Amino acid sequence: MYYELKRFFDTPMEEKMKIAMSNKPQAHRGYFPFLEENADEKGEGDIKEGIDLGTQFCIIVKNFFDRFHIKGKEDNSDTPQELHGQNQWPSDLPGWKEVMEDYFKEVERLGMTLLTAFAIDLGLGSEDYFHQMVKTTISSLNPLILYPSSTQV
């Protein structure tokens, strides 16, 4: 995983900007350069760069909204789309997408294993007690972030 992240962050800026989050702001998926994100309104921007990837979220959001009887957007759509679009993948890194997707699947598997352990430890009567509550996925957004060393700041 480290090797793949290094490959991505070592890519020239012009290549990373081809998949910039700012190209598709509603999707909330893609690359963001240094100082573009800002957790502090008074600050000049966060000293990090990264790429936000996630599950193809529309089905998951719809299931969540349906479960809690929440209406969609004003246009009566029952699947809210804001911030949950398609991932943007770098085209110049062969195999990168597949490694990331495999990693996210393993993290998902680990999460389900932890839910099983919690159910057992809590004595809930069934190892898959929590599994019935997770119909699709337990993750949505997977930011991959690079913080510069103190000598680069």
C-alpha positions as YAML, in Angstrom:
chain: A
units: angstrom
residues:
- id: 1
  name: MET
  ca: [0.00, 0.00, 0.00]
- id: 2
  name: TYR
  ca: [2.82, 2.39, 0.89]
- id: 3
  name: TYR
  ca: [4.46, 1.77, -2.47]
- id: 4
  name: GLU
  ca: [1.21, 2.52, -4.32]
- id: 5
  name: LEU
  ca: [0.60, 5.72, -2.37]
- id: 6
  name: LYS
  ca: [4.15, 6.82, -3.07]
- id: 7
  name: ARG
  ca: [3.59, 6.14, -6.77]
- id: 8
  name: PHE
  ca: [0.52, 8.36, -6.72]
- id: 9
  name: PHE
  ca: [2.02, 11.24, -4.74]
- id: 10
  name: ASP
  ca: [5.20, 11.16, -6.84]
- id: 11
  name: THR
  ca: [3.12, 11.70, -9.98]
- id: 12
  name: PRO
  ca: [3.61, 15.16, -11.56]
- id: 13
  name: MET
  ca: [1.12, 17.78, -10.39]
- id: 14
  name: GLU
  ca: [-0.38, 18.19, -13.88]
- id: 15
  name: GLU
  ca: [-1.30, 14.47, -13.89]
- id: 16
  name: LYS
  ca: [-2.83, 14.61, -10.40]
- id: 17
  name: MET
  ca: [-4.82, 17.72, -11.35]
- id: 18
  name: LYS
  ca: [-6.50, 15.77, -14.17]
- id: 19
  name: ILE
  ca: [-8.48, 14.03, -11.43]
- id: 20
  name: ALA
  ca: [-8.82, 17.05, -9.13]
- id: 21
  name: MET
  ca: [-11.82, 17.11, -6.86]
- id: 22
  name: SER
  ca: [-12.46, 20.65, -8.08]
- id: 23
  name: ASN
  ca: [-13.24, 19.24, -11.54]
- id: 24
  name: LYS
  ca: [-16.33, 17.52, -10.10]
- id: 25
  name: PRO
  ca: [-17.02, 19.27, -6.79]
- id: 26
  name: GLN
  ca: [-20.37, 17.60, -6.11]
- id: 27
  name: ALA
  ca: [-18.83, 14.14, -6.32]
- id: 28
  name: HIS
  ca: [-16.37, 14.74, -3.45]
- id: 29
  name: ARG
  ca: [-14.00, 12.32, -5.12]
- id: 30
  name: GLY
  ca: [-10.56, 13.01, -6.52]
- id: 31
  name: TYR
  ca: [-7.25, 14.71, -5.81]
- id: 32
  name: PHE
  ca: [-6.78, 17.83, -3.70]
- id: 33
  name: PRO
  ca: [-3.48, 19.77, -3.64]
- id: 34
  name: PHE
  ca: [-1.72, 21.42, -0.69]
- id: 35
  name: LEU
  ca: [-3.67, 24.27, 0.94]
- id: 36
  name: GLU
  ca: [-6.88, 23.53, -0.99]
- id: 37
  name: GLU
  ca: [-8.74, 22.06, 1.97]
- id: 38
  name: ASN
  ca: [-9.19, 24.22, 5.03]
- id: 39
  name: ALA
  ca: [-10.30, 22.86, 8.39]
- id: 40
  name: ASP
  ca: [-9.70, 26.25, 10.03]
- id: 41
  name: GLU
  ca: [-11.71, 29.15, 8.61]
- id: 42
  name: LYS
  ca: [-9.02, 31.59, 9.74]
- id: 43
  name: GLY
  ca: [-6.15, 29.56, 8.29]
- id: 44
  name: GLU
  ca: [-4.61, 29.64, 4.85]
- id: 45
  name: GLY
  ca: [-5.36, 26.01, 4.09]
- id: 46
  name: ASP
  ca: [-4.34, 22.61, 5.34]
- id: 47
  name: ILE
  ca: [-0.75, 21.49, 4.84]
- id: 48
  name: LYS
  ca: [-1.58, 18.22, 3.13]
- id: 49
  name: GLU
  ca: [-2.47, 16.79, -0.22]
- id: 50
  name: GLY
  ca: [-4.55, 13.74, -0.90]
- id: 51
  name: ILE
  ca: [-7.08, 11.84, -2.89]
- id: 52
  name: ASP
  ca: [-10.58, 11.03, -1.72]
- id: 53
  name: LEU
  ca: [-11.93, 7.72, -2.92]
- id: 54
  name: GLY
  ca: [-15.00, 5.90, -1.78]
- id: 55
  name: THR
  ca: [-17.64, 3.33, -2.40]
- id: 56
  name: GLN
  ca: [-20.05, 3.94, -5.23]
- id: 57
  name: PHE
  ca: [-22.37, 5.46, -2.72]
- id: 58
  name: CYS
  ca: [-25.77, 6.13, -4.26]
- id: 59
  name: ILE
  ca: [-27.20, 2.71, -3.40]
- id: 60
  name: ILE
  ca: [-25.86, 2.94, 0.14]
- id: 61
  name: VAL
  ca: [-27.26, 6.43, 0.69]
- id: 62
  name: LYS
  ca: [-30.62, 5.35, -0.67]
- id: 63
  name: ASN
  ca: [-30.71, 2.38, 1.72]
- id: 64
  name: PHE
  ca: [-29.83, 4.66, 4.65]
- id: 65
  name: PHE
  ca: [-32.44, 7.25, 3.70]
- id: 66
  name: ASP
  ca: [-35.05, 4.55, 3.14]
- id: 67
  name: ARG
  ca: [-34.29, 2.90, 6.50]
- id: 68
  name: PHE
  ca: [-34.82, 6.16, 8.38]
- id: 69
  name: HIS
  ca: [-37.68, 7.40, 6.16]
- id: 70
  name: ILE
  ca: [-35.81, 10.52, 5.07]
- id: 71
  name: LYS
  ca: [-36.91, 12.23, 1.86]
- id: 72
  name: GLY
  ca: [-34.44, 12.93, -0.91]
- id: 73
  name: LYS
  ca: [-33.77, 16.22, -2.68]
- id: 74
  name: GLU
  ca: [-36.55, 18.71, -3.40]
- id: 75
  name: ASP
  ca: [-36.91, 17.30, -6.92]
- id: 76
  name: ASN
  ca: [-38.41, 14.21, -5.24]
- id: 77
  name: SER
  ca: [-35.39, 12.08, -6.10]
- id: 78
  name: ASP
  ca: [-35.13, 9.34, -3.53]
- id: 79
  name: THR
  ca: [-31.36, 9.01, -3.97]
- id: 80
  name: PRO
  ca: [-29.38, 12.06, -2.83]
- id: 81
  name: GLN
  ca: [-26.38, 12.58, -5.11]
- id: 82
  name: GLU
  ca: [-24.41, 15.42, -3.50]
- id: 83
  name: LEU
  ca: [-20.92, 14.47, -2.34]
- id: 84
  name: HIS
  ca: [-21.29, 10.86, -3.43]
- id: 85
  name: GLY
  ca: [-20.24, 10.47, -7.02]
- id: 86
  name: GLN
  ca: [-17.97, 8.22, -9.02]
- id: 87
  name: ASN
  ca: [-14.31, 7.89, -8.10]
- id: 88
  name: GLN
  ca: [-11.75, 9.58, -10.31]
- id: 89
  name: TRP
  ca: [-8.80, 7.29, -10.98]
- id: 90
  name: PRO
  ca: [-5.35, 8.22, -12.30]
- id: 91
  name: SER
  ca: [-4.93, 6.97, -15.86]
- id: 92
  name: ASP
  ca: [-1.12, 6.95, -15.79]
- id: 93
  name: LEU
  ca: [-0.63, 4.41, -12.96]
- id: 94
  name: PRO
  ca: [-1.28, 0.89, -14.26]
- id: 95
  name: GLY
  ca: [-2.73, -1.40, -11.59]
- id: 96
  name: TRP
  ca: [-3.24, 1.41, -9.06]
- id: 97
  name: LYS
  ca: [-7.03, 1.31, -9.12]
- id: 98
  name: GLU
  ca: [-7.07, -2.46, -8.59]
- id: 99
  name: VAL
  ca: [-4.69, -2.26, -5.61]
- id: 100
  name: MET
  ca: [-6.79, 0.47, -4.00]
- id: 101
  name: GLU
  ca: [-10.03, -1.45, -4.56]
- id: 102
  name: ASP
  ca: [-8.46, -4.61, -3.07]
- id: 103
  name: TYR
  ca: [-7.23, -2.62, -0.08]
- id: 104
  name: PHE
  ca: [-10.67, -1.16, 0.57]
- id: 105
  name: LYS
  ca: [-12.22, -4.64, 0.33]
- id: 106
  name: GLU
  ca: [-9.76, -5.92, 2.94]
- id: 107
  name: VAL
  ca: [-10.49, -2.98, 5.24]
- id: 108
  name: GLU
  ca: [-14.19, -3.76, 4.81]
- id: 109
  name: ARG
  ca: [-13.55, -7.42, 5.65]
- id: 110
  name: LEU
  ca: [-11.63, -6.36, 8.76]
- id: 111
  name: GLY
  ca: [-14.56, -4.16, 9.80]
- id: 112
  name: MET
  ca: [-16.99, -7.05, 9.47]
- id: 113
  name: THR
  ca: [-14.62, -9.26, 11.49]
- id: 114
  name: LEU
  ca: [-14.56, -6.64, 14.23]
- id: 115
  name: LEU
  ca: [-18.37, -6.46, 14.22]
- id: 116
  name: THR
  ca: [-18.45, -10.24, 14.69]
- id: 117
  name: ALA
  ca: [-16.00, -9.97, 17.61]
- id: 118
  name: PHE
  ca: [-18.08, -7.22, 19.22]
- id: 119
  name: ALA
  ca: [-21.27, -9.28, 18.91]
- id: 120
  name: ILE
  ca: [-19.60, -12.29, 20.52]
- id: 121
  name: ASP
  ca: [-18.00, -10.27, 23.32]
- id: 122
  name: LEU
  ca: [-21.24, -8.42, 24.05]
- id: 123
  name: GLY
  ca: [-23.13, -11.71, 24.22]
- id: 124
  name: LEU
  ca: [-25.72, -10.65, 21.67]
- id: 125
  name: GLY
  ca: [-26.68, -14.24, 20.86]
- id: 126
  name: SER
  ca: [-25.49, -14.30, 17.26]
- id: 127
  name: GLU
  ca: [-22.09, -13.80, 15.68]
- id: 128
  name: ASP
  ca: [-23.72, -11.97, 12.80]
- id: 129
  name: TYR
  ca: [-25.91, -9.74, 14.98]
- id: 130
  name: PHE
  ca: [-24.51, -6.57, 13.41]
- id: 131
  name: HIS
  ca: [-24.18, -8.05, 9.91]
- id: 132
  name: GLN
  ca: [-27.93, -7.88, 9.40]
- id: 133
  name: MET
  ca: [-27.69, -4.10, 9.85]
- id: 134
  name: VAL
  ca: [-25.02, -3.77, 7.18]
- id: 135
  name: LYS
  ca: [-26.70, -4.53, 3.87]
- id: 136
  name: THR
  ca: [-24.13, -3.02, 1.52]
- id: 137
  name: THR
  ca: [-20.95, -1.57, 3.02]
- id: 138
  name: ILE
  ca: [-19.70, -0.02, 6.22]
- id: 139
  name: SER
  ca: [-17.40, 2.52, 4.62]
- id: 140
  name: SER
  ca: [-18.10, 5.45, 2.38]
- id: 141
  name: LEU
  ca: [-15.11, 7.74, 2.00]
- id: 142
  name: ASN
  ca: [-11.48, 6.70, 2.10]
- id: 143
  name: PRO
  ca: [-9.18, 9.73, 2.07]
- id: 144
  name: LEU
  ca: [-5.56, 8.95, 1.32]
- id: 145
  name: ILE
  ca: [-3.47, 11.84, 2.64]
- id: 146
  name: LEU
  ca: [0.15, 12.90, 2.45]
- id: 147
  name: TYR
  ca: [1.46, 15.33, 5.04]
- id: 148
  name: PRO
  ca: [4.82, 16.88, 4.15]
- id: 149
  name: SER
  ca: [7.86, 16.43, 6.38]
- id: 150
  name: SER
  ca: [8.71, 19.40, 8.56]
- id: 151
  name: THR
  ca: [11.57, 20.28, 6.20]
- id: 152
  name: GLN
  ca: [9.11, 20.72, 3.33]
- id: 153
  name: VAL
  ca: [6.82, 23.18, 5.14]
...
